[in-house]
Amino acid sequence: MDDVVRVRWEDLEGLCAAVFEALGLPRDEAEDSSRILVAADARGIPSHGVARINRYAEGILLGVIKGSIKPQVLKETPITATWDAQGAMGLSVSKKAMEGAIAKAKAHGIGIYSVRNSNHFGIAGYYSEMAARAGLIGIAMTNTAALGVPTFGREAMFGTNPIAFAAPALGGRLFSLDMATTCVTRGKVEVYNRDGKRLPAGWAVGLDGRTEEDPAVLLANTLVQKGGGLLPLGGEGELHSGYKGYGLAVMVDILTALLAGGEFGHAVRDLEKTTARVCHFFLALQMDLFRPAEEFKKDLSALLDQLTASPKAEGAQRIYYAGLKEAEAMEACRQKGVPLKANVWKTLTDRAASLKVTIPAVL
Amino acid sequence: MDDVVRVRWEDLEGLCAAVFEALGLPRDEAEDSSRILVAADARGIPSHGVARINRYAEGILLGVIKGSIKPQVLKETPITATWDAQGAMGLSVSKKAMEGAIAKAKAHGIGIYSVRNSNHFGIAGYYSEMAARAGLIGIAMTNTAALGVPTFGREAMFGTNPIAFAAPALGGRLFSLDMATTCVTRGKVEVYNRDGKRLPAGWAVGLDGRTEEDPAVLLANTLVQKGGGLLPLGGEGELHSGYKGYGLAVMVDILTALLAGGEFGHAVRDLEKTTARVCHFFLALQMDLFRPAEEFKKDLSALLDQLTASPKAEGAQRIYYAGLKEAEAMEACRQKGVPLKANVWKTLTDRAASLKVTIPAVL
């Protein structure tokens, strides 16, 4: 077991915001970015949380991630906007874009923002949940650096391209799906590598395009873009319908990069001195366009109750719905602080110390 | 090998339309329904094609599928409509709804139709492709009779709930994804049963909620709703991310039934003398809202070319993109006629003969 420290949620947000500000981001961008990073840890998704502080910090220091840049509005209608993010901080510019989509949805029923030339935006689910907390249906997608291999292929041609969808039930409860369209993400392979475990068949392929079970080999090959990569949701070939995950991944590339006019497919790459320029899609939709929102919420509550109360498989403890685990993790973090692995905490506090940022106490 | 006959596409459409008309559907509904059924066979999806003629016929004769019924407009805005289909023929009412969505998208940028209280609508991809052929992005979804089991569950709580997404490239080429959110559909289990093959682990679970490999047992249990059912895309438990397919299936229930105010979850059932009342979602979107459509199409063509030209896995023949196999199957059917299994042709022509409908020659 790795050692874990717990930090008060607000303290952790404050620390990360101060680090981002010390690195040169304006106050509002630093605060927004920090909030979204910490939200990942609080949901139990540490791969997209504070552990990435150095990646963002280096991007800012290299000038690959640009603070104080206003997105260029390429096109705007009452229900849509297309932005060129011009290399802005992916986290804060995405929050602004979803705020725009929400405002348009409240005024005109629907709002869709298409953003190109951005940077990594953290967890997609943060943005879809922004819409759901505003009483709307929310969708967020992004393309990412190519790491996924097409069905019957052996080279990375698309990213882990996540889809996030959120909708509100009664009393603040949310259905919130946030899923990579590859079977797993790189972060999960890294965990298997660290634990010395073999990868299950159906997660990834090697240079020959067939199942690769050695995580170290996979990571080495994909890091230098030698070949192989992650399999789409549904695994290798067609037996478990891997073409469905492959199709969803390409759909995300279409709705993000092709709609925004950004980079797509295998051209989306992290290089040594830069990071992939990625594209996002944000949608907010009023249920009231179709039926009273309160009736929708009531039905969604009933559906979620049906699912969690349905009979369990032999040996299973519990049935979840998308977003339930994450909601419970957030509640626990409000009570007990946000858990961080000791090495993640050290990286963050080392960075903070080097910037002369005050470090809060752990719990 | 089953014997196969080939029938000229127009002849087969004419025959099915005449059968539907003889059963009591008005001419336009009969023609639309026939066109959509035959389109499934022509795409190589016989499970959703003419083989279902008796199911539709019995629905019409029982009065469960109602001809000549106009959908009740529950709500309408410049960009949306909510319809109560009032038990109309699912195929023809869905075509009308997508036509409505396309018209609204052409006038106002986007059109979304939400339909409740409908019947089985055939292949979802027919409707998304209608939008794509009209130069738009198209999405179609439907909920279906409950047959899918939640992750860690053992009872059917949602349908095979397909998602269809289509977008146009240059020269009439389409990216067209049409996928059940369960790993496979009931039709595939039936094929394995007929062939005397065991089901691969990860397709379905039995009464205990654990892998069921006997297709006959699975079909018997699910037919009488005794328990068990199909697994979501990603399979059993969490190892291959079955919660993602589960999440997508619930998302489809939300975007169809919960938006329209229809039946959802395990309440959607085929009973002995009736069929499930299902709900649909149709969306059409102008790319021009975001960037010039011709630039989008050019990029999509480049993306599809990249995918098919990318290096193949060892032993693989070819890399496809969603919709390519189906487009090639349609082209072959235009040249050589639509293939039907001999027993399907016999069922259709027996029905036609009983209605004194003239039967065309096979090729």
Short mmCIF file of C-alpha atoms in Angstrom, two decimals, chain A residues 9-280:
data_model
loop_
_atom_site.label_atom_id
_atom_site.label_comp_id
_atom_site.label_asym_id
_atom_site.label_seq_id
_atom_site.Cartn_x
_atom_site.Cartn_y
_atom_site.Cartn_z
CA TRP A 9 -10.54 20.15 0.09
CA GLU A 10 -10.38 23.98 0.25
CA ASP A 11 -6.77 23.88 1.40
CA LEU A 12 -5.79 21.71 -1.53
CA GLU A 13 -7.66 23.95 -3.95
CA GLY A 14 -5.99 26.97 -2.44
CA LEU A 15 -2.54 25.40 -2.68
CA CYS A 16 -2.90 24.37 -6.33
CA ALA A 17 -4.36 27.76 -7.22
CA ALA A 18 -1.42 29.50 -5.56
CA VAL A 19 1.01 27.27 -7.47
CA PHE A 20 -0.70 28.03 -10.78
CA GLU A 21 -0.71 31.73 -9.97
CA ALA A 22 2.97 31.66 -9.02
CA LEU A 23 3.63 29.96 -12.36
CA GLY A 24 2.04 32.93 -14.09
CA LEU A 25 -1.63 32.14 -14.61
CA PRO A 26 -4.04 34.97 -13.81
CA ARG A 27 -5.96 34.50 -10.56
CA ASP A 28 -9.26 33.36 -12.13
CA GLU A 29 -7.59 30.81 -14.43
CA ALA A 30 -5.48 29.53 -11.54
CA GLU A 31 -8.56 29.06 -9.34
CA ASP A 32 -10.66 27.40 -12.04
CA SER A 33 -7.85 25.04 -13.02
CA SER A 34 -7.17 24.12 -9.43
CA ARG A 35 -10.83 23.41 -8.74
CA ILE A 36 -11.07 21.02 -11.69
CA LEU A 37 -7.84 19.19 -10.83
CA VAL A 38 -8.84 18.67 -7.22
CA ALA A 39 -12.32 17.58 -8.34
CA ALA A 40 -10.71 14.59 -10.04
CA ASP A 41 -8.97 13.47 -6.84
CA ALA A 42 -12.16 14.05 -4.86
CA ARG A 43 -14.09 11.79 -7.27
CA GLY A 44 -11.53 9.00 -6.92
CA ILE A 45 -9.88 9.63 -10.29
CA PRO A 46 -6.32 10.49 -9.16
CA SER A 47 -4.90 9.83 -12.64
CA HIS A 48 -6.48 13.14 -13.74
CA GLY A 49 -5.87 15.09 -10.55
CA VAL A 50 -3.12 16.81 -8.66
CA ALA A 51 -0.68 14.11 -9.76
CA ARG A 52 -0.50 15.97 -13.06
CA ILE A 53 0.66 19.24 -11.50
CA ASN A 54 4.13 18.96 -13.00
CA ARG A 55 2.79 18.25 -16.44
CA TYR A 56 0.74 21.44 -16.32
CA ALA A 57 3.55 23.38 -14.65
CA GLU A 58 6.05 22.40 -17.33
CA GLY A 59 3.54 23.26 -20.03
CA ILE A 60 3.12 26.73 -18.54
CA LEU A 61 6.87 27.25 -18.08
CA LEU A 62 7.57 26.10 -21.65
CA GLY A 63 4.87 28.43 -22.95
CA VAL A 64 2.96 25.52 -24.45
CA ILE A 65 0.11 26.27 -22.06
CA LYS A 66 -0.58 29.97 -22.25
CA GLY A 67 -2.14 32.04 -19.47
CA SER A 68 -4.05 35.29 -20.01
CA ILE A 69 -5.03 34.28 -23.52
CA LYS A 70 -8.59 35.03 -24.56
CA PRO A 71 -10.09 32.41 -26.88
CA GLN A 72 -10.58 33.68 -30.40
CA VAL A 73 -14.26 33.47 -31.34
CA LEU A 74 -14.26 31.99 -34.84
CA LYS A 75 -18.02 31.82 -35.18
CA GLU A 76 -21.01 32.42 -32.94
CA THR A 77 -24.78 31.93 -33.20
CA PRO A 78 -27.47 32.17 -30.50
CA ILE A 79 -27.02 28.43 -29.81
CA THR A 80 -23.39 27.73 -30.72
CA ALA A 81 -19.84 29.03 -30.66
CA THR A 82 -16.57 27.91 -32.19
CA TRP A 83 -13.45 28.96 -30.32
CA ASP A 84 -9.78 28.79 -31.07
CA ALA A 85 -8.30 28.42 -27.59
CA GLN A 86 -4.89 29.55 -28.90
CA GLY A 87 -3.07 27.21 -26.56
CA ALA A 88 -4.84 28.39 -23.40
CA MET A 89 -4.92 26.37 -20.19
CA GLY A 90 -7.31 23.54 -21.15
CA LEU A 91 -8.95 23.40 -17.73
CA SER A 92 -9.98 27.03 -17.37
CA VAL A 93 -10.88 27.65 -21.02
CA SER A 94 -13.11 24.55 -20.93
CA LYS A 95 -14.92 25.82 -17.87
CA LYS A 96 -15.56 29.11 -19.69
CA ALA A 97 -16.82 27.27 -22.75
CA MET A 98 -19.26 25.16 -20.74
CA GLU A 99 -20.44 28.29 -18.94
CA GLY A 100 -21.14 29.72 -22.38
CA ALA A 101 -23.05 26.60 -23.43
CA ILE A 102 -25.10 26.71 -20.22
CA ALA A 103 -25.95 30.39 -20.73
CA LYS A 104 -27.08 29.75 -24.30
CA ALA A 105 -29.10 26.72 -23.22
CA LYS A 106 -30.86 28.76 -20.54
CA ALA A 107 -31.66 31.47 -23.06
CA HIS A 108 -32.42 29.40 -26.17
CA GLY A 109 -32.88 25.77 -25.08
CA ILE A 110 -29.54 24.41 -26.24
CA GLY A 111 -25.92 25.55 -26.30
CA ILE A 112 -22.99 23.88 -28.05
CA TYR A 113 -19.38 25.08 -27.84
CA SER A 114 -16.71 23.69 -30.10
CA VAL A 115 -13.12 24.44 -29.06
CA ARG A 116 -9.90 23.80 -30.97
CA ASN A 117 -6.23 24.28 -30.27
CA SER A 118 -6.61 23.69 -26.53
CA ASN A 119 -4.68 21.69 -23.95
CA HIS A 120 -5.57 18.72 -21.73
CA PHE A 121 -8.82 19.58 -19.91
CA GLY A 122 -8.73 17.13 -16.99
CA ILE A 123 -11.85 15.04 -16.32
CA ALA A 124 -14.57 15.40 -18.95
CA GLY A 125 -17.19 14.74 -16.29
CA TYR A 126 -16.47 18.03 -14.53
CA TYR A 127 -17.98 19.95 -17.45
CA SER A 128 -21.00 17.71 -18.10
CA GLU A 129 -21.78 17.92 -14.37
CA MET A 130 -21.60 21.73 -14.51
CA ALA A 131 -24.58 21.58 -16.87
CA ALA A 132 -26.39 18.97 -14.77
CA ARG A 133 -25.93 21.05 -11.60
CA ALA A 134 -27.45 23.96 -13.53
CA GLY A 135 -30.53 21.77 -14.15
CA LEU A 136 -29.62 20.78 -17.71
CA ILE A 137 -28.42 17.73 -19.59
CA GLY A 138 -24.68 18.10 -20.17
CA ILE A 139 -22.27 16.47 -22.60
CA ALA A 140 -18.50 16.96 -22.80
CA MET A 141 -15.98 15.28 -25.06
CA THR A 142 -12.37 15.79 -26.03
CA ASN A 143 -9.95 14.19 -28.38
CA THR A 144 -6.55 13.33 -26.94
CA ALA A 145 -3.09 12.33 -28.10
CA ALA A 146 -3.34 9.23 -30.31
CA LEU A 147 -3.01 6.06 -28.24
CA GLY A 148 -5.92 3.87 -29.43
CA VAL A 149 -5.64 1.27 -32.17
CA PRO A 150 -8.45 0.59 -34.68
CA THR A 151 -10.02 -2.83 -34.84
CA PHE A 152 -7.59 -5.01 -36.89
CA GLY A 153 -4.94 -2.26 -36.75
CA ARG A 154 -1.60 -1.97 -34.99
CA GLU A 155 -0.93 1.76 -34.85
CA ALA A 156 -2.44 4.46 -32.65
CA MET A 157 -4.92 6.41 -34.79
CA PHE A 158 -7.08 8.14 -32.16
CA GLY A 159 -6.99 9.07 -28.51
CA THR A 160 -8.68 7.66 -25.45
CA ASN A 161 -11.37 10.18 -26.52
CA PRO A 162 -13.70 10.34 -23.51
CA ILE A 163 -17.46 10.88 -23.55
CA ALA A 164 -19.09 12.46 -20.51
CA PHE A 165 -22.86 12.69 -20.10
CA ALA A 166 -24.68 13.99 -17.03
CA ALA A 167 -28.33 14.57 -16.16
CA PRO A 168 -30.00 15.75 -12.94
CA ALA A 169 -32.38 13.69 -10.81
CA LEU A 170 -34.23 15.06 -7.78
CA GLY A 171 -32.43 16.53 -4.78
CA GLY A 172 -29.12 17.19 -6.48
CA ARG A 173 -28.54 13.55 -7.41
CA LEU A 174 -26.86 13.11 -10.82
CA PHE A 175 -26.48 10.40 -13.37
CA SER A 176 -22.93 11.10 -14.54
CA LEU A 177 -21.10 8.93 -17.04
CA ASP A 178 -17.47 9.78 -17.83
CA MET A 179 -15.73 7.13 -19.90
CA ALA A 180 -12.74 6.76 -22.16
CA THR A 181 -13.78 5.04 -25.37
CA THR A 182 -10.70 2.85 -25.19
CA CYS A 183 -11.13 -0.18 -22.90
CA VAL A 184 -8.79 1.37 -20.34
CA THR A 185 -6.57 4.45 -20.15
CA ARG A 186 -2.80 4.73 -20.05
CA GLY A 187 -3.03 5.46 -16.31
CA LYS A 188 -4.42 1.99 -15.65
CA VAL A 189 -1.60 0.36 -17.61
CA GLU A 190 0.88 2.35 -15.51
CA VAL A 191 -0.70 1.01 -12.33
CA TYR A 192 -0.37 -2.59 -13.60
CA ASN A 193 3.24 -1.89 -14.51
CA ARG A 194 4.04 -0.53 -11.07
CA ASP A 195 2.34 -3.53 -9.45
CA GLY A 196 4.22 -5.98 -11.68
CA LYS A 197 0.99 -7.43 -13.08
CA ARG A 198 0.30 -8.72 -16.59
CA LEU A 199 -2.37 -6.91 -18.61
CA PRO A 200 -5.60 -8.81 -19.23
CA ALA A 201 -6.08 -9.82 -22.87
CA GLY A 202 -8.26 -7.28 -24.63
CA TRP A 203 -6.70 -4.15 -23.16
CA ALA A 204 -3.85 -3.44 -25.53
CA VAL A 205 -1.90 -4.65 -28.54
CA GLY A 206 1.82 -4.73 -29.29
CA LEU A 207 3.81 -3.91 -32.41
CA ASP A 208 2.18 -6.79 -34.33
CA GLY A 209 -1.33 -5.60 -33.49
CA ARG A 210 -2.02 -8.65 -31.31
CA THR A 211 -2.62 -8.82 -27.57
CA GLU A 212 0.22 -7.39 -25.50
CA GLU A 213 0.22 -8.46 -21.86
CA ASP A 214 3.45 -6.83 -20.71
CA PRO A 215 2.70 -3.31 -19.47
CA ALA A 216 6.37 -2.22 -19.54
CA VAL A 217 6.71 -3.19 -23.19
CA LEU A 218 3.47 -1.46 -24.09
CA LEU A 219 4.43 1.74 -22.28
CA ALA A 220 7.89 1.81 -23.86
CA ASN A 221 6.54 1.22 -27.38
CA THR A 222 3.76 3.77 -27.17
CA LEU A 223 5.88 6.43 -25.49
CA VAL A 224 8.12 6.67 -28.55
CA GLN A 225 5.23 6.00 -30.93
CA LYS A 226 6.88 2.83 -32.14
CA GLY A 227 3.50 1.11 -32.53
CA GLY A 228 0.80 -0.80 -30.75
CA GLY A 229 -1.52 0.86 -28.27
CA LEU A 230 -4.73 0.60 -26.33
CA LEU A 231 -7.69 -1.36 -27.67
CA PRO A 232 -11.10 0.25 -28.02
CA LEU A 233 -13.89 -0.61 -25.57
CA GLY A 234 -14.92 -4.15 -26.58
CA GLY A 235 -11.35 -5.39 -27.03
CA GLU A 236 -9.46 -7.09 -29.86
CA GLY A 237 -11.14 -7.99 -33.15
CA GLU A 238 -14.91 -8.35 -33.37
CA LEU A 239 -15.77 -11.12 -30.90
CA HIS A 240 -16.59 -8.71 -28.07
CA SER A 241 -17.58 -5.90 -30.44
CA GLY A 242 -14.37 -3.87 -30.28
CA TYR A 243 -15.55 -2.05 -33.42
CA LYS A 244 -18.12 -0.32 -31.22
CA GLY A 245 -15.51 1.32 -28.99
CA TYR A 246 -13.52 2.10 -32.15
CA GLY A 247 -16.60 3.72 -33.69
CA LEU A 248 -17.28 5.77 -30.55
CA ALA A 249 -13.68 6.99 -30.48
CA VAL A 250 -13.90 8.19 -34.08
CA MET A 251 -17.28 9.78 -33.34
CA VAL A 252 -15.58 11.80 -30.60
CA ASP A 253 -12.85 12.90 -33.02
CA ILE A 254 -15.58 14.02 -35.44
CA LEU A 255 -17.60 15.93 -32.81
CA THR A 256 -14.51 17.60 -31.36
CA ALA A 257 -11.74 18.14 -33.92
CA LEU A 258 -13.71 17.97 -37.16
CA LEU A 259 -16.41 20.30 -35.92
CA ALA A 260 -13.88 22.78 -34.54
CA GLY A 261 -11.39 22.51 -37.40
CA GLY A 262 -8.53 21.27 -35.23
CA GLU A 263 -6.06 18.40 -35.39
CA PHE A 264 -7.50 14.89 -35.60
CA GLY A 265 -6.49 11.24 -35.76
CA HIS A 266 -2.86 10.25 -35.50
CA ALA A 267 -1.67 13.85 -35.94
CA VAL A 268 -2.66 14.55 -32.32
CA ARG A 269 0.62 13.81 -30.53
CA ASP A 270 2.49 14.72 -27.39
CA LEU A 271 6.02 15.58 -28.44
CA GLU A 272 9.07 16.10 -26.28
CA LYS A 273 8.82 19.86 -25.96
CA THR A 274 5.12 20.28 -26.52
CA THR A 275 1.78 18.67 -25.81
CA ALA A 276 -1.00 17.63 -28.10
CA ARG A 277 -3.27 20.40 -29.29
CA VAL A 278 -6.68 18.96 -28.52
CA CYS A 279 -10.28 19.89 -29.30
CA HIS A 280 -13.36 19.83 -27.09
#
